[in-house]
Amino acid sequence: IQDADFALEAAALARAQILQQAGTAMLAQANAAPQSVLSLLG
């Protein structure tokens, strides 16, 4: 394994993890929004 390949794979892994965390946060906010609206109406 060459150093350049390792750096490339490490960068790709970090990018994938960031995208996964962002997607999870978006889903959490999307789920929280209707609940807050329902609590306001209730």
C-alpha positions as semicolon CSV with decimal commas, in nm:
position;residue;x (nm);y (nm);z (nm)
1;I;0,000;0,000;0,000
2;Q;0,142;0,334;-0,102
3;D;0,116;0,646;0,111
4;A;-0,084;0,830;-0,153
5;D;-0,340;0,549;-0,168
6;F;-0,369;0,547;0,211
7;A;-0,425;0,923;0,222
8;L;-0,686;0,899;-0,052
9;E;-0,873;0,620;0,125
10;A;-0,856;0,804;0,458
11;A;-1,000;1,117;0,298
12;A;-1,277;0,918;0,131
13;L;-1,362;0,747;0,460
14;A;-1,375;1,079;0,646
15;R;-1,597;1,228;0,375
16;A;-1,834;0,932;0,390
17;Q;-1,858;0,956;0,768
18;I;-1,932;1,330;0,751
19;L;-2,204;1,273;0,491
20;Q;-2,354;0,995;0,702
21;Q;-2,361;1,217;1,011
22;A;-2,517;1,502;0,813
23;G;-2,783;1,268;0,676
24;T;-2,861;1,138;1,023
25;A;-2,892;1,493;1,157
26;M;-3,125;1,588;0,872
27;L;-3,347;1,288;0,943
28;A;-3,355;1,372;1,312
29;Q;-3,461;1,730;1,239
30;A;-3,720;1,612;0,988
31;N;-3,866;1,381;1,252
32;A;-3,856;1,646;1,524
33;A;-4,032;1,916;1,319
34;P;-4,376;1,746;1,292
35;Q;-4,363;1,655;1,661
36;S;-4,301;2,017;1,760
37;V;-4,589;2,130;1,540
38;L;-4,819;1,872;1,697
39;S;-4,715;1,979;2,045
40;L;-4,793;2,342;1,958
41;L;-5,135;2,245;1,824
42;G;-5,205;2,022;2,121
